[in-house]
CSV table of N, CA and C in Angstrom, one decimal:
chain,number,residue,atom,x,y,z
A,832,MET,N,80.3,111.0,90.6
A,832,MET,CA,80.5,111.5,92.0
A,832,MET,C,81.2,112.8,92.0
A,833,PRO,N,80.7,113.8,92.7
A,833,PRO,CA,81.3,115.1,92.7
A,833,PRO,C,82.5,115.0,93.7
A,834,TYR,N,83.7,115.4,93.2
A,834,TYR,CA,84.9,115.4,94.0
A,834,TYR,C,85.0,116.8,94.7
A,835,LYS,N,85.0,116.8,96.0
A,835,LYS,CA,85.2,118.1,96.7
A,835,LYS,C,86.5,118.1,97.4
A,836,ASN,N,87.1,117.0,97.8
A,836,ASN,CA,88.3,117.0,98.5
A,836,ASN,C,89.4,116.4,97.6
A,837,ILE,N,90.3,117.2,97.1
A,837,ILE,CA,91.3,116.8,96.1
A,837,ILE,C,92.7,116.9,96.6
A,838,LEU,N,93.5,115.9,96.3
A,838,LEU,CA,94.9,116.0,96.7
A,838,LEU,C,95.7,115.9,95.4
A,839,LEU,N,96.6,116.9,95.3
A,839,LEU,CA,97.6,116.9,94.2
A,839,LEU,C,99.0,116.6,94.7
A,840,ILE,N,99.6,115.6,94.2
A,840,ILE,CA,101.0,115.4,94.6
A,840,ILE,C,101.9,115.5,93.4
A,841,ASP,N,102.7,116.6,93.5
A,841,ASP,CA,103.6,116.9,92.3
A,841,ASP,C,104.8,117.6,92.8
A,842,ASP,N,106.0,117.2,92.4
A,842,ASP,CA,107.2,117.8,92.9
A,842,ASP,C,107.6,119.1,92.2
A,843,ASP,N,106.7,119.6,91.2
A,843,ASP,CA,107.0,120.8,90.5
A,843,ASP,C,106.0,121.9,90.9
A,844,SER,N,106.5,122.9,91.6
A,844,SER,CA,105.6,124.0,92.1
A,844,SER,C,104.9,124.7,91.0
A,845,GLU,N,105.5,124.9,89.8
A,845,GLU,CA,104.8,125.5,88.7
A,845,GLU,C,103.6,124.7,88.2
A,846,ASP,N,103.8,123.4,88.2
A,846,ASP,CA,102.7,122.5,87.7
A,846,ASP,C,101.6,122.6,88.8
A,847,ILE,N,101.9,122.7,90.0
A,847,ILE,CA,100.9,122.8,91.1
A,847,ILE,C,100.1,124.1,90.9
A,848,LEU,N,100.8,125.2,90.7
A,848,LEU,CA,100.1,126.5,90.5
A,848,LEU,C,99.2,126.4,89.2
A,849,PHE,N,99.6,125.8,88.2
A,849,PHE,CA,98.9,125.6,86.9
A,849,PHE,C,97.6,124.8,87.2
A,850,PHE,N,97.8,123.7,88.0
A,850,PHE,CA,96.6,122.8,88.3
A,850,PHE,C,95.6,123.5,89.1
A,851,VAL,N,96.1,124.2,90.2
A,851,VAL,CA,95.2,124.9,91.1
A,851,VAL,C,94.4,126.0,90.4
A,852,GLU,N,95.1,126.7,89.5
A,852,GLU,CA,94.4,127.8,88.7
A,852,GLU,C,93.3,127.2,87.8
A,853,ALA,N,93.6,126.1,87.2
A,853,ALA,CA,92.6,125.4,86.3
A,853,ALA,C,91.5,124.9,87.1
A,854,LEU,N,91.8,124.3,88.2
A,854,LEU,CA,90.7,123.7,89.1
A,854,LEU,C,89.8,124.8,89.6
A,855,SER,N,90.3,125.9,90.0
A,855,SER,CA,89.5,126.9,90.6
A,855,SER,C,88.6,127.5,89.5
A,856,ALA,N,89.0,127.5,88.2
A,856,ALA,CA,88.1,128.0,87.2
A,856,ALA,C,87.0,127.0,86.9
A,857,VAL,N,87.2,125.7,87.2
A,857,VAL,CA,86.2,124.7,86.9
A,857,VAL,C,85.3,124.3,88.0
A,858,ASN,N,85.9,124.3,89.2
A,858,ASN,CA,85.1,123.9,90.4
A,858,ASN,C,85.5,124.8,91.6
A,859,LYS,N,84.8,125.8,91.9
A,859,LYS,CA,85.1,126.7,93.0
A,859,LYS,C,84.8,126.1,94.3
A,860,GLN,N,84.0,125.0,94.4
A,860,GLN,CA,83.7,124.4,95.7
A,860,GLN,C,84.7,123.4,96.1
A,861,ALA,N,85.5,122.9,95.2
A,861,ALA,CA,86.5,121.9,95.5
A,861,ALA,C,87.6,122.5,96.4
A,862,VAL,N,88.1,121.7,97.3
A,862,VAL,CA,89.2,122.0,98.2
A,862,VAL,C,90.4,121.2,97.7
A,863,CYS,N,91.4,121.8,97.3
A,863,CYS,CA,92.6,121.1,96.7
A,863,CYS,C,93.8,121.3,97.7
A,864,ARG,N,94.2,120.2,98.2
A,864,ARG,CA,95.4,120.2,99.0
A,864,ARG,C,96.6,119.8,98.1
A,865,THR,N,97.7,120.5,98.2
A,865,THR,CA,98.8,120.2,97.3
A,865,THR,C,100.0,119.8,98.2
A,866,MET,N,100.8,118.9,97.6
A,866,MET,CA,102.0,118.4,98.3
A,866,MET,C,103.1,118.2,97.3
A,867,LEU,N,104.3,118.8,97.6
A,867,LEU,CA,105.5,118.6,96.8
A,867,LEU,C,106.2,117.3,97.0
A,868,SER,N,106.1,116.8,98.2
A,868,SER,CA,106.8,115.5,98.6
A,868,SER,C,105.9,114.3,98.6
A,869,PRO,N,106.1,113.3,97.8
A,869,PRO,CA,105.3,112.1,97.8
A,869,PRO,C,105.5,111.4,99.1
A,870,ASP,N,106.7,111.4,99.7
A,870,ASP,CA,107.0,110.7,100.9
A,870,ASP,C,106.2,111.4,102.1
A,871,ARG,N,106.1,112.7,102.1
A,871,ARG,CA,105.4,113.4,103.2
A,871,ARG,C,103.9,113.1,103.0
A,872,ALA,N,103.4,113.2,101.7
A,872,ALA,CA,102.0,112.9,101.4
A,872,ALA,C,101.6,111.5,101.9
A,873,TRP,N,102.5,110.5,101.7
A,873,TRP,CA,102.2,109.2,102.1
A,873,TRP,C,102.1,109.1,103.6
A,874,LYS,N,103.0,109.7,104.3
A,874,LYS,CA,102.9,109.7,105.8
A,874,LYS,C,101.7,110.4,106.3
A,875,GLU,N,101.3,111.5,105.7
A,875,GLU,CA,100.0,112.1,106.1
A,875,GLU,C,98.8,111.4,105.8
A,876,LEU,N,98.8,110.7,104.6
A,876,LEU,CA,97.6,109.9,104.2
A,876,LEU,C,97.4,108.8,105.2
A,877,GLN,N,98.4,108.2,105.7
A,877,GLN,CA,98.3,107.0,106.6
A,877,GLN,C,97.6,107.4,107.9
A,878,VAL,N,97.7,108.6,108.4
A,878,VAL,CA,97.1,109.0,109.6
A,878,VAL,C,95.9,110.0,109.5
A,879,ALA,N,95.6,110.4,108.3
A,879,ALA,CA,94.6,111.4,108.0
A,879,ALA,C,93.2,110.8,108.5
A,880,GLU,N,92.5,111.7,109.2
A,880,GLU,CA,91.1,111.3,109.5
A,880,GLU,C,90.2,111.4,108.3
A,881,GLU,N,90.4,112.5,107.6
A,881,GLU,CA,89.6,112.7,106.3
A,881,GLU,C,90.4,112.5,105.1
A,882,LEU,N,90.0,111.5,104.3
A,882,LEU,CA,90.8,111.2,103.1
A,882,LEU,C,90.3,112.0,101.9
A,883,PRO,N,91.2,112.2,101.0
A,883,PRO,CA,90.7,112.9,99.7
A,883,PRO,C,89.8,112.0,99.0
A,884,ASP,N,88.9,112.6,98.2
A,884,ASP,CA,88.0,111.9,97.3
A,884,ASP,C,88.8,111.3,96.1
A,885,ILE,N,89.8,112.1,95.7
A,885,ILE,CA,90.6,111.8,94.5
A,885,ILE,C,92.0,112.3,94.7
A,886,ILE,N,93.0,111.6,94.1
A,886,ILE,CA,94.4,112.0,94.1
A,886,ILE,C,94.9,112.2,92.7
A,887,PHE,N,95.4,113.3,92.4
A,887,PHE,CA,96.1,113.5,91.1
A,887,PHE,C,97.6,113.4,91.5
A,888,LEU,N,98.3,112.5,90.8
A,888,LEU,CA,99.6,112.1,91.2
A,888,LEU,C,100.6,112.2,90.0
A,889,ASP,N,101.7,113.0,90.2
A,889,ASP,CA,102.7,113.0,89.1
A,889,ASP,C,103.4,111.7,89.2
A,890,TYR,N,103.9,111.2,88.0
A,890,TYR,CA,104.6,109.9,88.0
A,890,TYR,C,106.1,110.1,88.2
A,891,ASN,N,106.7,111.1,87.6
A,891,ASN,CA,108.1,111.3,87.7
A,891,ASN,C,108.5,112.2,88.9
A,892,MET,N,108.8,111.6,90.0
A,892,MET,CA,109.1,112.3,91.2
A,892,MET,C,110.3,111.7,91.8
A,893,PRO,N,111.2,112.5,92.5
A,893,PRO,CA,112.4,111.9,93.1
A,893,PRO,C,111.9,111.1,94.4
A,894,MET,N,112.7,110.2,94.8
A,894,MET,CA,112.6,109.5,96.1
A,894,MET,C,111.5,108.4,96.0
A,895,VAL,N,110.2,108.9,95.7
A,895,VAL,CA,109.1,108.0,95.6
A,895,VAL,C,108.4,108.3,94.3
A,896,THR,N,108.4,107.3,93.3
A,896,THR,CA,107.8,107.6,92.1
A,896,THR,C,106.3,107.4,92.2
A,897,GLY,N,105.5,107.8,91.2
A,897,GLY,CA,104.1,107.6,91.2
A,897,GLY,C,103.7,106.1,91.3
A,898,LEU,N,104.5,105.2,90.6
A,898,LEU,CA,104.2,103.8,90.7
A,898,LEU,C,104.4,103.3,92.1
A,899,GLU,N,105.5,103.7,92.8
A,899,GLU,CA,105.8,103.3,94.2
A,899,GLU,C,104.7,103.8,95.1
A,900,PHE,N,104.2,105.0,94.9
A,900,PHE,CA,103.2,105.6,95.7
A,900,PHE,C,101.9,104.8,95.6
A,901,ILE,N,101.5,104.4,94.4
A,901,ILE,CA,100.3,103.6,94.1
A,901,ILE,C,100.4,102.3,94.8
A,902,LYS,N,101.6,101.6,94.6
A,902,LYS,CA,101.8,100.3,95.2
A,902,LYS,C,101.6,100.4,96.8
A,903,ARG,N,102.1,101.5,97.4
A,903,ARG,CA,102.0,101.6,98.8
A,903,ARG,C,100.5,101.8,99.2
A,904,MET,N,99.8,102.5,98.4
A,904,MET,CA,98.3,102.7,98.6
A,904,MET,C,97.6,101.4,98.6
A,905,GLN,N,98.0,100.5,97.7
A,905,GLN,CA,97.3,99.2,97.5
A,905,GLN,C,97.5,98.3,98.7
A,906,THR,N,98.5,98.6,99.6
A,906,THR,CA,98.7,97.8,100.8
A,906,THR,C,97.9,98.2,102.0
A,907,VAL,N,97.2,99.4,101.9
A,907,VAL,CA,96.4,99.9,103.0
A,907,VAL,C,94.9,99.9,102.5
A,908,GLU,N,94.1,99.1,103.2
A,908,GLU,CA,92.7,98.9,102.8
A,908,GLU,C,91.9,100.2,102.6
A,909,ARG,N,92.0,101.1,103.6
A,909,ARG,CA,91.2,102.3,103.5
A,909,ARG,C,91.7,103.3,102.4
A,910,LEU,N,92.9,103.1,101.9
A,910,LEU,CA,93.4,103.9,100.9
A,910,LEU,C,93.1,103.4,99.5
A,911,GLN,N,92.7,102.1,99.4
A,911,GLN,CA,92.4,101.5,98.1
A,911,GLN,C,91.2,102.0,97.5
A,912,GLN,N,90.3,102.7,98.2
A,912,GLN,CA,89.1,103.2,97.7
A,912,GLN,C,89.2,104.6,97.0
A,913,ILE,N,90.4,105.2,97.2
A,913,ILE,CA,90.6,106.5,96.7
A,913,ILE,C,90.9,106.4,95.2
A,914,GLU,N,90.2,107.2,94.4
A,914,GLU,CA,90.5,107.2,92.9
A,914,GLU,C,91.8,107.9,92.7
A,915,VAL,N,92.7,107.4,91.9
A,915,VAL,CA,94.0,108.0,91.6
A,915,VAL,C,94.1,108.2,90.1
A,916,ILE,N,94.5,109.4,89.7
A,916,ILE,CA,94.7,109.8,88.4
A,916,ILE,C,96.2,110.2,88.3
A,917,VAL,N,96.9,109.5,87.5
A,917,VAL,CA,98.3,109.8,87.2
A,917,VAL,C,98.4,110.9,86.2
A,918,LEU,N,99.0,112.0,86.5
A,918,LEU,CA,99.1,113.2,85.6
A,918,LEU,C,100.5,113.5,85.4
A,919,SER,N,101.1,113.1,84.2
A,919,SER,CA,102.5,113.2,84.1
A,919,SER,C,102.9,113.5,82.6
A,920,THR,N,104.1,113.7,82.3
A,920,THR,CA,104.6,114.2,81.0
A,920,THR,C,104.6,113.1,79.9
A,921,PRO,N,105.0,111.9,80.2
A,921,PRO,CA,105.0,110.9,79.1
A,921,PRO,C,103.7,110.8,78.4
A,922,PRO,N,103.7,110.5,77.1
A,922,PRO,CA,102.5,110.3,76.3
A,922,PRO,C,101.6,109.2,76.9
A,923,LYS,N,100.3,109.3,76.8
A,923,LYS,CA,99.4,108.3,77.2
A,923,LYS,C,99.6,107.0,76.6
A,924,GLU,N,100.0,107.0,75.3
A,924,GLU,CA,100.2,105.7,74.6
A,924,GLU,C,101.4,104.9,75.2
A,925,VAL,N,102.3,105.6,75.8
A,925,VAL,CA,103.4,104.9,76.5
A,925,VAL,C,103.1,104.4,77.9
A,926,MET,N,102.4,105.3,78.6
A,926,MET,CA,102.2,105.0,80.0
A,926,MET,C,101.0,104.1,80.3
A,927,GLU,N,99.9,104.1,79.6
A,927,GLU,CA,98.8,103.3,79.9
A,927,GLU,C,99.2,101.8,79.8
A,928,PRO,N,99.9,101.3,78.7
A,928,PRO,CA,100.2,99.9,78.7
A,928,PRO,C,101.2,99.6,79.8
A,929,TRP,N,102.1,100.5,80.1
A,929,TRP,CA,103.1,100.2,81.2
A,929,TRP,C,102.4,100.1,82.5
A,930,LEU,N,101.5,101.0,82.8
A,930,LEU,CA,100.7,100.9,84.1
A,930,LEU,C,99.9,99.6,84.1
A,931,GLY,N,99.3,99.2,83.0
A,931,GLY,CA,98.6,97.9,82.9
A,931,GLY,C,99.5,96.7,83.2
A,932,ARG,N,100.7,96.7,82.6
A,932,ARG,CA,101.6,95.6,82.9
A,932,ARG,C,102.0,95.5,84.4
A,933,ASN,N,101.9,96.6,85.0
A,933,ASN,CA,102.3,96.7,86.5
A,933,ASN,C,101.1,96.6,87.4
A,934,ASN,N,99.9,96.2,86.8
A,934,ASN,CA,98.7,96.0,87.6
A,934,ASN,C,98.2,97.3,88.3
A,935,MET,N,98.4,98.4,87.6
A,935,MET,CA,97.9,99.7,88.1
A,935,MET,C,96.6,100.0,87.5
A,936,ALA,N,95.5,99.9,88.2
A,936,ALA,CA,94.2,100.2,87.7
A,936,ALA,C,93.9,101.7,88.0
A,937,VAL,N,94.6,102.5,87.3
A,937,VAL,CA,94.4,104.0,87.5
A,937,VAL,C,94.3,104.6,86.1
A,938,LYS,N,93.7,105.8,86.1
A,938,LYS,CA,93.6,106.6,84.9
A,938,LYS,C,94.9,107.3,84.7
A,939,TYR,N,95.3,107.6,83.5
A,939,TYR,CA,96.5,108.3,83.1
A,939,TYR,C,96.1,109.5,82.2
A,940,ILE,N,96.7,110.6,82.5
A,940,ILE,CA,96.5,111.8,81.7
A,940,ILE,C,97.9,112.4,81.4
A,941,SER,N,98.2,112.7,80.2
A,941,SER,CA,99.4,113.4,79.9
A,941,SER,C,99.2,114.9,80.3
A,942,LYS,N,100.2,115.5,80.9
A,942,LYS,CA,100.1,116.9,81.3
A,942,LYS,C,99.8,117.7,80.1
A,943,PRO,N,98.8,118.5,80.2
A,943,PRO,CA,98.5,119.4,79.0
A,943,PRO,C,99.4,120.6,79.0
A,944,THR,N,99.5,121.2,77.8
A,944,THR,CA,100.4,122.3,77.7
A,944,THR,C,99.7,123.7,77.9
A,945,SER,N,98.4,123.7,77.9
A,945,SER,CA,97.7,125.0,78.1
A,945,SER,C,96.7,124.8,79.3
A,946,ILE,N,96.4,125.9,79.9
A,946,ILE,CA,95.5,125.9,81.0
A,946,ILE,C,94.1,125.6,80.5
A,947,GLU,N,93.7,126.0,79.3
A,947,GLU,CA,92.4,125.7,78.8
A,947,GLU,C,92.2,124.2,78.6
A,948,GLU,N,93.3,123.5,78.1
A,948,GLU,CA,93.2,122.1,77.9
A,948,GLU,C,93.1,121.4,79.3
A,949,LEU,N,93.8,121.8,80.3
A,949,LEU,CA,93.7,121.3,81.6
A,949,LEU,C,92.3,121.5,82.2
A,950,GLN,N,91.7,122.7,82.0
A,950,GLN,CA,90.4,122.9,82.4
A,950,GLN,C,89.4,122.0,81.8
A,951,GLU,N,89.5,121.7,80.5
A,951,GLU,CA,88.6,120.8,79.8
A,951,GLU,C,88.7,119.4,80.4
A,952,ILE,N,90.0,119.0,80.7
A,952,ILE,CA,90.2,117.6,81.3
A,952,ILE,C,89.5,117.6,82.7
A,953,LEU,N,89.8,118.6,83.5
A,953,LEU,CA,89.2,118.6,84.8
A,953,LEU,C,87.7,118.7,84.8
A,954,GLN,N,87.2,119.4,83.9
A,954,GLN,CA,85.7,119.5,83.7
A,954,GLN,C,85.1,118.2,83.4
A,955,SER,N,85.8,117.4,82.6
A,955,SER,CA,85.2,116.1,82.2
A,955,SER,C,85.4,115.1,83.3
A,956,LEU,N,86.4,115.3,84.2
A,956,LEU,CA,86.6,114.3,85.3
A,956,LEU,C,85.9,114.6,86.6
A,957,LEU,N,85.7,115.9,86.8
A,957,LEU,CA,85.1,116.3,88.1
A,957,LEU,C,83.7,116.7,87.9
């Protein structure tokens, strides 16, 4: 499925710039909306007429963690269909089993350290 409407939720503005730059190199047709606040993103998702095709979500955020955000999404039927990819700093080997134990059926990607690596990841996903 080609993803054209992407939402990135990350409390780090540098990580957001890094992601948007990598995405624009991979898919110029994609529209990426970014939000620094998971709480604000949650409020807007609940009333949005047009939902994102996919959400990239940082796990370690203040106020509302990635896990809490996903659990909220699971309570709203129309949001359950949105693919979520958790993109955060802990290693995949640590996070995937933890997400599984918490019944989170989402993909997990450790944040890459280079823009080229992120471009490769996005190319394979999008």
